[in-house]
Tab-separated table of N, CA and C in Angstrom:
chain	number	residue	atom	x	y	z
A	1	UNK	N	3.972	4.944	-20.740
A	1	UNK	CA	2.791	4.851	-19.889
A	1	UNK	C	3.246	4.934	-18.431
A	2	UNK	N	2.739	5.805	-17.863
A	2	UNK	CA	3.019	6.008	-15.997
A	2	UNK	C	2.585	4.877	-15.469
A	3	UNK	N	3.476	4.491	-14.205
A	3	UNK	CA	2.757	3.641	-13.513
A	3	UNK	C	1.171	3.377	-12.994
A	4	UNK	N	0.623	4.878	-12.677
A	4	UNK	CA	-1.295	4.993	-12.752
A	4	UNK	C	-1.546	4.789	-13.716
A	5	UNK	N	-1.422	5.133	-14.962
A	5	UNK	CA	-1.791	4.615	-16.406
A	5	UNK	C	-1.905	3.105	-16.753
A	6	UNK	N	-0.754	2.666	-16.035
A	6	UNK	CA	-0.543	1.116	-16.482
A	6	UNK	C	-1.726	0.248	-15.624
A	7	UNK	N	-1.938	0.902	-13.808
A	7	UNK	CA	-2.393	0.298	-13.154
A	7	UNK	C	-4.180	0.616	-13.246
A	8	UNK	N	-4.704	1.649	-14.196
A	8	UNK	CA	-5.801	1.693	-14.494
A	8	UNK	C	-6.505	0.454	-15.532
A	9	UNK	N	-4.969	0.364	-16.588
A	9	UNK	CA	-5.474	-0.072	-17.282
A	9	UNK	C	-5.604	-1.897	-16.996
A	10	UNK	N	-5.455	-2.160	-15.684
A	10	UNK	CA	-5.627	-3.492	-15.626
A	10	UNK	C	-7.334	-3.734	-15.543
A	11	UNK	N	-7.434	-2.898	-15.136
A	11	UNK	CA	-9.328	-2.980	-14.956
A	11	UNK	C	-9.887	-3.999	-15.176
A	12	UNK	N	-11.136	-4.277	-14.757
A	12	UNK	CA	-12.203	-2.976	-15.224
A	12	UNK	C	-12.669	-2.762	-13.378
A	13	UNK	N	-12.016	-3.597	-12.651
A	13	UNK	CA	-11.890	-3.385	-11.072
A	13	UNK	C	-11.317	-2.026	-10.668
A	14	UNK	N	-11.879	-1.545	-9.545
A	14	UNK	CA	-10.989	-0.305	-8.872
A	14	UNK	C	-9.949	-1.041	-8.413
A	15	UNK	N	-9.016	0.096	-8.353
A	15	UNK	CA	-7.858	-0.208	-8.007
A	15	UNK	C	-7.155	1.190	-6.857
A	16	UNK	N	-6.055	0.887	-6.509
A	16	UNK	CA	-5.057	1.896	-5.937
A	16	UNK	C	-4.069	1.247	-5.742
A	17	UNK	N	-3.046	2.423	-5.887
A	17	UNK	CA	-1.544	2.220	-5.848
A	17	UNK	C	-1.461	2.893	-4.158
A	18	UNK	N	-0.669	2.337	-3.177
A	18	UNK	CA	-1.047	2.286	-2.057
A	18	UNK	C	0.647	2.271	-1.374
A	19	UNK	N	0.152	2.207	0.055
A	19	UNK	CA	1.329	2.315	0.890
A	19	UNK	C	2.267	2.830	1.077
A	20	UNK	N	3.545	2.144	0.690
A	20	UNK	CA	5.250	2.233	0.868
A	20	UNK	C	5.459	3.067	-0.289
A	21	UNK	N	5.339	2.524	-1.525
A	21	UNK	CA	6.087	3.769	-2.483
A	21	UNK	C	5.223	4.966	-2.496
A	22	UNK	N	4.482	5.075	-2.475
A	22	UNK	CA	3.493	6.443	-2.452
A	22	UNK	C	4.346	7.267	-1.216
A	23	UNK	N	4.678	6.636	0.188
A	23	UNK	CA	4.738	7.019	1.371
A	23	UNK	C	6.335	7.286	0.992
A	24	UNK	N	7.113	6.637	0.731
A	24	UNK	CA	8.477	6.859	0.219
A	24	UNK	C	9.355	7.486	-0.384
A	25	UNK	N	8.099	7.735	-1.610
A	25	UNK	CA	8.349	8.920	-2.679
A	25	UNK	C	8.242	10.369	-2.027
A	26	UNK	N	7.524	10.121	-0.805
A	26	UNK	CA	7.125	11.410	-0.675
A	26	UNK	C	8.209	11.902	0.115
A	27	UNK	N	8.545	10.932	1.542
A	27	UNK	CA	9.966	10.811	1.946
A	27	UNK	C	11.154	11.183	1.465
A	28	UNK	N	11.442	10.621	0.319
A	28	UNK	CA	12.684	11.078	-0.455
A	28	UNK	C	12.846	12.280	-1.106
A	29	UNK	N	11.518	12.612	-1.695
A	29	UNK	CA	11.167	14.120	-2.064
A	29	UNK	C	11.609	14.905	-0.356
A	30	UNK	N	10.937	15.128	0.609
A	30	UNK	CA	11.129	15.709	1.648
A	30	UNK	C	12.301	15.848	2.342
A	31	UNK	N	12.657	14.671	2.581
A	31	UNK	CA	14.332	14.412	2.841
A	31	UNK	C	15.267	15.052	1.632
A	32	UNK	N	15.328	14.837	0.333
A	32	UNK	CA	15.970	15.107	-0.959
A	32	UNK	C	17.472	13.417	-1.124
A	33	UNK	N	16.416	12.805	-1.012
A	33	UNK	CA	17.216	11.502	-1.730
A	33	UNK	C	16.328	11.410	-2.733
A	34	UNK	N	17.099	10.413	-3.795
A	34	UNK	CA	17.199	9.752	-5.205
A	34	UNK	C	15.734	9.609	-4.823
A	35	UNK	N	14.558	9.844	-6.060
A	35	UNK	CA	13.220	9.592	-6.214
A	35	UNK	C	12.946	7.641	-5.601
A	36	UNK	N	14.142	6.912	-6.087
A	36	UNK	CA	14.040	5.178	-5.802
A	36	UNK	C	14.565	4.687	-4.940
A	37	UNK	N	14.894	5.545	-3.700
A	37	UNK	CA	16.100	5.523	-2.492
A	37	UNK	C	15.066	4.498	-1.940
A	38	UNK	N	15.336	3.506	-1.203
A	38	UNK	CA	14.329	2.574	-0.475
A	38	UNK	C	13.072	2.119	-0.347
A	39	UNK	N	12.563	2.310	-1.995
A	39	UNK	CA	11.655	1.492	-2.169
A	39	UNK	C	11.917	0.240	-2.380
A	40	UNK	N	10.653	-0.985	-1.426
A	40	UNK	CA	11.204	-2.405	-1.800
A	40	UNK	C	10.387	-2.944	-3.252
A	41	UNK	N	9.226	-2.628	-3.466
A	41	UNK	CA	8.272	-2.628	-4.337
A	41	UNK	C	6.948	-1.694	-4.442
A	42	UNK	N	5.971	-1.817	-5.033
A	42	UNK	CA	4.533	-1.057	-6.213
A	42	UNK	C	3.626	-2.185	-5.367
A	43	UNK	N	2.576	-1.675	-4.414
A	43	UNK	CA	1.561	-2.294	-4.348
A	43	UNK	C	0.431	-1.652	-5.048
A	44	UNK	N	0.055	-2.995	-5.601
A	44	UNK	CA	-1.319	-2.420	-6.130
A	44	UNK	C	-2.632	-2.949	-5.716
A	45	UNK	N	-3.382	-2.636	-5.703
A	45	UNK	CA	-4.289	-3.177	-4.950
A	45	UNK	C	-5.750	-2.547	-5.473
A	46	UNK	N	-6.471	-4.259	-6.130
A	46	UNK	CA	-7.939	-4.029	-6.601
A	46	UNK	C	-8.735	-4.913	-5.618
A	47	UNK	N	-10.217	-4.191	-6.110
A	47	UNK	CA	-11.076	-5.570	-5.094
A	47	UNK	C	-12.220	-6.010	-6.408
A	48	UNK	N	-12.447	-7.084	-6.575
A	48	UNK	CA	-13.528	-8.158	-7.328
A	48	UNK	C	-13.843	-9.194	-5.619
A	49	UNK	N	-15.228	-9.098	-5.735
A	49	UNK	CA	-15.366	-9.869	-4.512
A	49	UNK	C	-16.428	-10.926	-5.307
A	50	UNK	N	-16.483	-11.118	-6.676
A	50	UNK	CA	-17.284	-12.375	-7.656
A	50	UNK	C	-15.719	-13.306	-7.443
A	51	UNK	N	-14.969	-13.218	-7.910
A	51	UNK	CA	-14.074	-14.834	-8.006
A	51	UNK	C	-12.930	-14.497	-6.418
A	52	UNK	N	-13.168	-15.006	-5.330
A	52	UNK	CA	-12.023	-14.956	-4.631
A	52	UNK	C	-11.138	-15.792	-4.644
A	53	UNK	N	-11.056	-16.776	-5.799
A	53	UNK	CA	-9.819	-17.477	-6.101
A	53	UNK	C	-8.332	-17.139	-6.337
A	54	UNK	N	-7.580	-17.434	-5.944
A	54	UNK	CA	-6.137	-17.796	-6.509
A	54	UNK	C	-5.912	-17.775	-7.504
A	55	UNK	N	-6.794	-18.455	-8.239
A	55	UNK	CA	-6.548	-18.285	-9.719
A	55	UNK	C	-6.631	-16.766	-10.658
A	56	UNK	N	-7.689	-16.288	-10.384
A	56	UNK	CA	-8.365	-15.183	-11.112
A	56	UNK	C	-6.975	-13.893	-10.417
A	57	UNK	N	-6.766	-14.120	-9.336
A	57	UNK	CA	-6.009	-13.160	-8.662
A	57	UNK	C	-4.061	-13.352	-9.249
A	58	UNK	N	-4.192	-14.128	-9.453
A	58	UNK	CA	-2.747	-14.895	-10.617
A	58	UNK	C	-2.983	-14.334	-12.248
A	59	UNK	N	-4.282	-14.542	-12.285
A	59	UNK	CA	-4.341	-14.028	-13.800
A	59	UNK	C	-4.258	-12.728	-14.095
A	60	UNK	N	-4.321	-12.007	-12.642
A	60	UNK	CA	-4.431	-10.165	-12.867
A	60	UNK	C	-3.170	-10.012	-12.178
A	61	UNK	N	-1.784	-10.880	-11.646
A	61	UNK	CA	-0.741	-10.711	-11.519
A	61	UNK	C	0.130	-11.193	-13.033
A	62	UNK	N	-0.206	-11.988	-13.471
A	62	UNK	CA	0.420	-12.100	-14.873
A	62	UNK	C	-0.316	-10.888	-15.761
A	63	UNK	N	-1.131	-10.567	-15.897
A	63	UNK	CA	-1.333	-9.304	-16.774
A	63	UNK	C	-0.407	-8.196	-16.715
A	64	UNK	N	-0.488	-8.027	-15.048
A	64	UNK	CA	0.307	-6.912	-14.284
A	64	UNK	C	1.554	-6.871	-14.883
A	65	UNK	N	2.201	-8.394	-15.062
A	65	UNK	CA	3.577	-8.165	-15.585
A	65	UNK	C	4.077	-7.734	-16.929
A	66	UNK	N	2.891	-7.618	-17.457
A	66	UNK	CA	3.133	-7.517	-19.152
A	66	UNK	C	3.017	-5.816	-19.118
A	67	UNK	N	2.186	-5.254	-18.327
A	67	UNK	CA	1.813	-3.923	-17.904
A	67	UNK	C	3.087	-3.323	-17.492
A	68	UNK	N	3.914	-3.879	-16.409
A	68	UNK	CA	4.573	-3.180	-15.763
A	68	UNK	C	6.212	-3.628	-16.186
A	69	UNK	N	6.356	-3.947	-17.284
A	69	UNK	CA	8.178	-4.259	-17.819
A	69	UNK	C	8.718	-3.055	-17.618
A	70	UNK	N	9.679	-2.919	-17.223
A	70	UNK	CA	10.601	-1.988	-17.185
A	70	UNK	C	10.583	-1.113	-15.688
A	71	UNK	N	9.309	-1.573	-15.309
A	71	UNK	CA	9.373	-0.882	-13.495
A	71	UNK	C	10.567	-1.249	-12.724
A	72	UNK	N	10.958	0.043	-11.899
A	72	UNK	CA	12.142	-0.606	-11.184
A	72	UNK	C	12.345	-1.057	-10.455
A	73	UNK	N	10.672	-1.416	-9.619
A	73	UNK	CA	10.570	-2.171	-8.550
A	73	UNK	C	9.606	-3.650	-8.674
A	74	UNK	N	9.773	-4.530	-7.870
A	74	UNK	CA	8.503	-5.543	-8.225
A	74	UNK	C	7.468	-4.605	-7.767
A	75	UNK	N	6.189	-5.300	-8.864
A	75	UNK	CA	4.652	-5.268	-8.166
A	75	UNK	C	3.974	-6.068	-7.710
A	76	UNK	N	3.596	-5.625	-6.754
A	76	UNK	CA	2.442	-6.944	-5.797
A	76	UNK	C	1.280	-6.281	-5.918
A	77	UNK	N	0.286	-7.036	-6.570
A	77	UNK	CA	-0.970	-6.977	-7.100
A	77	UNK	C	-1.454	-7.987	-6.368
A	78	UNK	N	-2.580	-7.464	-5.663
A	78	UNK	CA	-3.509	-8.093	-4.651
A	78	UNK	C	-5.205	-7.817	-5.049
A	79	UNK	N	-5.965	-8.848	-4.732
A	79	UNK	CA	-7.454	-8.568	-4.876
A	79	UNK	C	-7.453	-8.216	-2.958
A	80	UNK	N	-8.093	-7.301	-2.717
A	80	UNK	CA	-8.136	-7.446	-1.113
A	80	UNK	C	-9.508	-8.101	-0.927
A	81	UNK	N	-10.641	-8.575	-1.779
A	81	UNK	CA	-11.638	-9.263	-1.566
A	81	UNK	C	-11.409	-10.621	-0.442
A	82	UNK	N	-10.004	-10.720	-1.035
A	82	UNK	CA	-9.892	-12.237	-0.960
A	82	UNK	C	-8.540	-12.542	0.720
A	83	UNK	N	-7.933	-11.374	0.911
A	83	UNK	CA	-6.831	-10.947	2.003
A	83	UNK	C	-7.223	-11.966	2.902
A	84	UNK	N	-8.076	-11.913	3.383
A	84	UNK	CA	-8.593	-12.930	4.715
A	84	UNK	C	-8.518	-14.402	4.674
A	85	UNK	N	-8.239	-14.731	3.148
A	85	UNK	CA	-8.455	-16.147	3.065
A	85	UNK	C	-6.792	-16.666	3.560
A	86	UNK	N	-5.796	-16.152	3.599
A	86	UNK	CA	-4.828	-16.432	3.681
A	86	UNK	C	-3.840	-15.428	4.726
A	87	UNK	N	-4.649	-14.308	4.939
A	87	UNK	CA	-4.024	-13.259	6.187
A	87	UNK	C	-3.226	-14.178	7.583
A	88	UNK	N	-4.429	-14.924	7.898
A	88	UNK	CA	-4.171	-15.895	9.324
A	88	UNK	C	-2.603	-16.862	9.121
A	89	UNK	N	-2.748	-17.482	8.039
A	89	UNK	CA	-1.449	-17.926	7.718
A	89	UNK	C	-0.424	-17.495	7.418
A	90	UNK	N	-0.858	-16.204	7.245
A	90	UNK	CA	1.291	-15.069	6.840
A	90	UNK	C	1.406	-14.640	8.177
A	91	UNK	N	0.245	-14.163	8.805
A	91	UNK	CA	0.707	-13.262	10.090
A	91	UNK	C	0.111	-13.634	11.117
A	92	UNK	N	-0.254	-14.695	11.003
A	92	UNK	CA	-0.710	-15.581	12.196
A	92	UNK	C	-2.145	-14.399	13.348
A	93	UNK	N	-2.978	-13.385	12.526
A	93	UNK	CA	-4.104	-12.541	12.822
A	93	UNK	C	-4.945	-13.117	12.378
A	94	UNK	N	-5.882	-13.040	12.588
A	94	UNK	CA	-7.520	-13.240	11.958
A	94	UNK	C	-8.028	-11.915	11.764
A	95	UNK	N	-8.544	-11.953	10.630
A	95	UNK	CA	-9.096	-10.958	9.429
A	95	UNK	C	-10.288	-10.672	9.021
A	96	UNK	N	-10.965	-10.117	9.007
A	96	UNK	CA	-12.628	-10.164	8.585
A	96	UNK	C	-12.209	-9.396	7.461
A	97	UNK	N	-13.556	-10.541	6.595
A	97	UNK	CA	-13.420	-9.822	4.673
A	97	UNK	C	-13.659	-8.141	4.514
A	98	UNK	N	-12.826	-8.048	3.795
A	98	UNK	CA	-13.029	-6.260	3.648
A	98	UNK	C	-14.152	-6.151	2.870
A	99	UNK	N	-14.820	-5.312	2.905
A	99	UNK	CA	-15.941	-5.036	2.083
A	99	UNK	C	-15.704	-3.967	1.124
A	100	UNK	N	-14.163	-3.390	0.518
A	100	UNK	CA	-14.222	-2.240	0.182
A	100	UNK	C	-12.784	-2.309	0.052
A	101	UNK	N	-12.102	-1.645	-1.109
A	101	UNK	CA	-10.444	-0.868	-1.061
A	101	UNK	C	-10.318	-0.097	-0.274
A	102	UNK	N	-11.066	0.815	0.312
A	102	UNK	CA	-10.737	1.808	1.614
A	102	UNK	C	-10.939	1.241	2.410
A	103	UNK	N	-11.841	0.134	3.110
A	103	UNK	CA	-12.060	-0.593	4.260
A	103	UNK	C	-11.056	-1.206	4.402
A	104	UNK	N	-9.412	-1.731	3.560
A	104	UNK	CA	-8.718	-2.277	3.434
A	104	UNK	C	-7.413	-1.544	3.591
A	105	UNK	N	-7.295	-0.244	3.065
A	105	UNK	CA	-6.621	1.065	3.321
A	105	UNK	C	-6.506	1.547	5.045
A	106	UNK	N	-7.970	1.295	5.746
A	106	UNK	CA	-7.744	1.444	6.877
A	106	UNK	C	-7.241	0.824	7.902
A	107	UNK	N	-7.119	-0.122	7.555
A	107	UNK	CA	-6.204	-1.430	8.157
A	107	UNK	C	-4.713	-0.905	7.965
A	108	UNK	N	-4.241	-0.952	7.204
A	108	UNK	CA	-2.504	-0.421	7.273
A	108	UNK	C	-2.044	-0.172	8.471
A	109	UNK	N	-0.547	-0.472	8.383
A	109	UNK	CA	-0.021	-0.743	9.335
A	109	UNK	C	0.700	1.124	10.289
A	110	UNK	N	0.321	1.956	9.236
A	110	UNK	CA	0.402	3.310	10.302
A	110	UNK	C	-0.538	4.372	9.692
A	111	UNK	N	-0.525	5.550	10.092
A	111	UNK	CA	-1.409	6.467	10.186
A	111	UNK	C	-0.756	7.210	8.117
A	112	UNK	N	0.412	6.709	8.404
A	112	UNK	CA	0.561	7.858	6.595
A	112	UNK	C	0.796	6.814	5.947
A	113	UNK	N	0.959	4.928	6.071
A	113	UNK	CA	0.993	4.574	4.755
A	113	UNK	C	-0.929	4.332	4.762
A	114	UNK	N	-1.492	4.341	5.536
A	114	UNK	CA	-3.013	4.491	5.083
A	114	UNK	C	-3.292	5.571	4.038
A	115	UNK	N	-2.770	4.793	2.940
A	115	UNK	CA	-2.649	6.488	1.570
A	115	UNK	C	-3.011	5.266	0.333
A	116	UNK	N	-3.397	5.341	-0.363
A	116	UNK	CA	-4.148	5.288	-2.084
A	116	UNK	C	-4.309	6.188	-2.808
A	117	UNK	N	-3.985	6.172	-4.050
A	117	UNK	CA	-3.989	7.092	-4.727
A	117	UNK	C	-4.056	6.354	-6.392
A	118	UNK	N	-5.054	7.047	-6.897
A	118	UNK	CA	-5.066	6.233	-8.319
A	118	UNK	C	-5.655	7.855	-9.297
A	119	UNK	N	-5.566	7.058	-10.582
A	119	UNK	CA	-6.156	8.065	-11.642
A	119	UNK	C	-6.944	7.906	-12.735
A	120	UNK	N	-8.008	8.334	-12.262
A	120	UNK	CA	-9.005	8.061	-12.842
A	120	UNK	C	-9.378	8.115	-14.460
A	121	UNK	N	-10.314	7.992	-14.647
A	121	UNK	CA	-10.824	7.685	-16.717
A	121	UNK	C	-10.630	8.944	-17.141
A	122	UNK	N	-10.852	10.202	-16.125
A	122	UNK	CA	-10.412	11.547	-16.684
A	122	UNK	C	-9.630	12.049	-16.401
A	123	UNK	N	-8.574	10.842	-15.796
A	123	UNK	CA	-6.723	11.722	-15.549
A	123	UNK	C	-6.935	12.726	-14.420
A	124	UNK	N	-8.253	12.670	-14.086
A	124	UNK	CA	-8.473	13.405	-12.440
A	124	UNK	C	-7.620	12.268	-11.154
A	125	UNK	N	-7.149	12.606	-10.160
A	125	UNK	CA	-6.654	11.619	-9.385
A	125	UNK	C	-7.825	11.378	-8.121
A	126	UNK	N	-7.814	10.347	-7.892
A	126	UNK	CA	-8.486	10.078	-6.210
A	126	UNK	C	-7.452	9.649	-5.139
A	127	UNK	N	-7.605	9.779	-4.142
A	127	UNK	CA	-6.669	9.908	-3.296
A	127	UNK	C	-7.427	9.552	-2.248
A	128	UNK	N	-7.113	8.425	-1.465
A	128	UNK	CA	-7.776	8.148	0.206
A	128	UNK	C	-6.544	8.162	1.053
A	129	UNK	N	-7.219	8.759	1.930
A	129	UNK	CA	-6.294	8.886	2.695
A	129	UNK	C	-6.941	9.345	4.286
A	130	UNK	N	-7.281	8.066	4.882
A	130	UNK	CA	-8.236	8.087	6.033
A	130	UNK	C	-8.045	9.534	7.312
A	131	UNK	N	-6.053	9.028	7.160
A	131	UNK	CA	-6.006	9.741	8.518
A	131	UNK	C	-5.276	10.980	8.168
A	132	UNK	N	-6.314	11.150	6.891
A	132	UNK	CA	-4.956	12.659	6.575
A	132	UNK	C	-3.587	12.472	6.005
A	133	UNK	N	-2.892	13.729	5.902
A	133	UNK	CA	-1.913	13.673	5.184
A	133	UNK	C	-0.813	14.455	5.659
A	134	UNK	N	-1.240	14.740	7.134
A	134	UNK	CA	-0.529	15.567	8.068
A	134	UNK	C	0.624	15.138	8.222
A	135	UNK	N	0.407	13.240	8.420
A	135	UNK	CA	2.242	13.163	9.048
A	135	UNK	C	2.958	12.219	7.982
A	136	UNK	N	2.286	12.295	6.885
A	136	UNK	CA	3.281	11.788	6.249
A	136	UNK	C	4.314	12.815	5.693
A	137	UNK	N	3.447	14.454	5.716
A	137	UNK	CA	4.460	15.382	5.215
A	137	UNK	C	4.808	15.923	6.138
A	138	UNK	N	4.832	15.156	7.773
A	138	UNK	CA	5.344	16.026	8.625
A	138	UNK	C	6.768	14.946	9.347
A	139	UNK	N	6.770	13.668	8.498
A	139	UNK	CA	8.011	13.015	8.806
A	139	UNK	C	7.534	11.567	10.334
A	140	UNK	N	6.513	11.684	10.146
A	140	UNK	CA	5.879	11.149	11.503
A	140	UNK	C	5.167	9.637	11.026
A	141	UNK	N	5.712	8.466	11.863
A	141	UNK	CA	5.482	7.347	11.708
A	141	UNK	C	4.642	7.175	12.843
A	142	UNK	N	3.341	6.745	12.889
A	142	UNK	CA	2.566	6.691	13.946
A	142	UNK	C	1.847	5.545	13.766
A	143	UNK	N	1.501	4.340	15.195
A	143	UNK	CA	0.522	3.482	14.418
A	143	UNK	C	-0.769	3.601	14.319
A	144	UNK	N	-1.444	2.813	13.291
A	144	UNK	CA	-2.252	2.212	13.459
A	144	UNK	C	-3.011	0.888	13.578
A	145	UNK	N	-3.483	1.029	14.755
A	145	UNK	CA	-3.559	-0.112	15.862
A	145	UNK	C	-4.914	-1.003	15.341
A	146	UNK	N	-5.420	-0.668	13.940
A	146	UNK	CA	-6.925	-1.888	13.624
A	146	UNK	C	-6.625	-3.022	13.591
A	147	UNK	N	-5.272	-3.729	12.888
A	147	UNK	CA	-4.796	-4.836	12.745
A	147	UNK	C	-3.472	-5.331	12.933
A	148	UNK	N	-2.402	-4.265	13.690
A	148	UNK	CA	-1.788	-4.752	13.534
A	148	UNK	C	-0.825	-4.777	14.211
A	149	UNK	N	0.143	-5.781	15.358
A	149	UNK	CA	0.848	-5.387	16.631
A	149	UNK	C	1.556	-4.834	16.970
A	150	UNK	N	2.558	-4.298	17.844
A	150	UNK	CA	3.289	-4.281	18.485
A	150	UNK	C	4.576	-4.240	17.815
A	151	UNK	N	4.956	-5.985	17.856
A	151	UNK	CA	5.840	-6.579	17.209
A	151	UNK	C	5.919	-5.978	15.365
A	152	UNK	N	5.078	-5.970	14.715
A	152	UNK	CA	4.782	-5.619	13.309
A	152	UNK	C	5.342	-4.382	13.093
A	153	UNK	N	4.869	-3.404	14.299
A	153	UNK	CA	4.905	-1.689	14.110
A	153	UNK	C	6.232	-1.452	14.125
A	154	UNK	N	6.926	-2.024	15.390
A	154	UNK	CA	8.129	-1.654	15.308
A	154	UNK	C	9.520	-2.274	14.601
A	155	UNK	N	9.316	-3.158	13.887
A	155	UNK	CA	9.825	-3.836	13.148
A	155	UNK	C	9.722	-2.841	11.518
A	156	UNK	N	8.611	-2.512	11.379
A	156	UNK	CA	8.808	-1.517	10.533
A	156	UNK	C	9.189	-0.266	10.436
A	157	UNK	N	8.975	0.257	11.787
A	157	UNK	CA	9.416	1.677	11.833
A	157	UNK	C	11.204	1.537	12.167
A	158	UNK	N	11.354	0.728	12.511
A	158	UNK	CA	13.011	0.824	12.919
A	158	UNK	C	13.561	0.621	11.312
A	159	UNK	N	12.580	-0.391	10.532
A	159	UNK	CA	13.471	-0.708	9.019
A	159	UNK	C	13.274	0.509	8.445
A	160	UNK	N	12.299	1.540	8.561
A	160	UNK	CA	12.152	2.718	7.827
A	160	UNK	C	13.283	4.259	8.514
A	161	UNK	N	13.216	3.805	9.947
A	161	UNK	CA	14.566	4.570	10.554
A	161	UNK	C	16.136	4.752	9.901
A	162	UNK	N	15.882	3.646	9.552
A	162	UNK	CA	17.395	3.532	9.531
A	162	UNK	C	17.613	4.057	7.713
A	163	UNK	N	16.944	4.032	7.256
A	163	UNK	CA	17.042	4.544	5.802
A	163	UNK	C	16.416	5.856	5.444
A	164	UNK	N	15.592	6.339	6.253
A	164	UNK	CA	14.886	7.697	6.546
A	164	UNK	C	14.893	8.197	8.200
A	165	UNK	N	16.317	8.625	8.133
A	165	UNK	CA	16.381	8.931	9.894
A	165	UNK	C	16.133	9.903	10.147
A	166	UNK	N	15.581	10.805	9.765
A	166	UNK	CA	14.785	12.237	10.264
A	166	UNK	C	13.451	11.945	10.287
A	167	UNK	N	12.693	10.565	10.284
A	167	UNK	CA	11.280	10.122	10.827
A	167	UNK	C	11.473	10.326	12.275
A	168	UNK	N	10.381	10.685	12.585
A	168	UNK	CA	9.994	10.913	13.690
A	168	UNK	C	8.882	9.278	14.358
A	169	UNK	N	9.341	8.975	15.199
A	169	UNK	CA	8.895	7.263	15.043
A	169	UNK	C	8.284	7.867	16.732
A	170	UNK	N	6.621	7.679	16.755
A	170	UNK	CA	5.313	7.667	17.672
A	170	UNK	C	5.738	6.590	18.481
A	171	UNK	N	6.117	5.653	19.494
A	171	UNK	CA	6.297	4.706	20.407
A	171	UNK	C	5.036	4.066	20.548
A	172	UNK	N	4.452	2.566	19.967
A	172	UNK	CA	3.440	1.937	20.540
A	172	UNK	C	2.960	2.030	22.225
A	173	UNK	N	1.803	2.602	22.155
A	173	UNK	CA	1.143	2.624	23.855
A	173	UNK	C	0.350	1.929	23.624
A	174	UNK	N	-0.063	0.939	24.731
A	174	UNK	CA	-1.359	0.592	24.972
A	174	UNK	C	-2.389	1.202	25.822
């Protein structure tokens, strides 16, 4: 079972497989490193906005794990219904509830990991991808500035430099 296969079948919530490995894979393809060259983990990411508990969101991370044995990376399985209840305390931002997996997609922290991609009941794929798909296949780390600073942006683009150094890294302006 593919990783979209596995991550459909957690359902009956939408979902997407999102960010870094999507953005990575594509990297390593482009560059021509190992398909698993610097991925840290598989985000996955559903929204249920009926239980925003801890709990219910634990119970679709223990499923996840029975789903995903043998992946070579961890998965972080997130409800984004619920992101805000605890956003302020990891990253010290304030968050307004997403209303949506793409309303949540657009938040990301640059212009090409704003990418989702899942596969649907007819093995058709969907794919969001707000700001295009220009610079992720053009090597270009650029931010985006909805949520997230300064400090954040470049902290990531230097960790993604140094393991993908033919990125082309955009300089935060205000």
């Amino acid at each position: 079972m593919s990783l979209f296969q596995a991550a459909r079948s957690l359902g009956p919530h939408p979902y997407f497989i999102g960010a870094g490995c999507l953005v990575q894979t594509v990297w390593n393809k482009l560059t021509e490193r190992p398909p698993e060259y610097g991925i840290g983990d598989v985000d996955i990411i559903y929204y249920d906005e009926a239980d925003l508990s801890y709990a219910a969101e634990d119970a679709m991370i223990t499923k996840g794990k029975e789903f995903f044995v043998g992946t070579p990376f961890p998965v972080d399985i997130k409800n984004q219904a619920r992101v805000h209840l605890w956003y302020r305390d990891k990253f010290g931002i304030d968050l307004q509830p997403y209303h949506s997996l793409e309303a949540a997609i657009d938040t990301w922290p640059t212009t090409a990991t704003c990418l989702g991609a899942r596969l649907k009941e007819d093995d058709s794929w969907h794919i969001y991808a707000p700001f295009g798909l220009g610079d992720l296949f053009s090597l270009i780390v650029r931010p985006n500035k909805v949520l997230i600073n300064e400090s954040i942006y470049c902290s990531k683009a230097q960790k993604w430099k140094k393991l993908w150094p033919e990125l082309q890294i955009i300089p935060w302006e205000d």
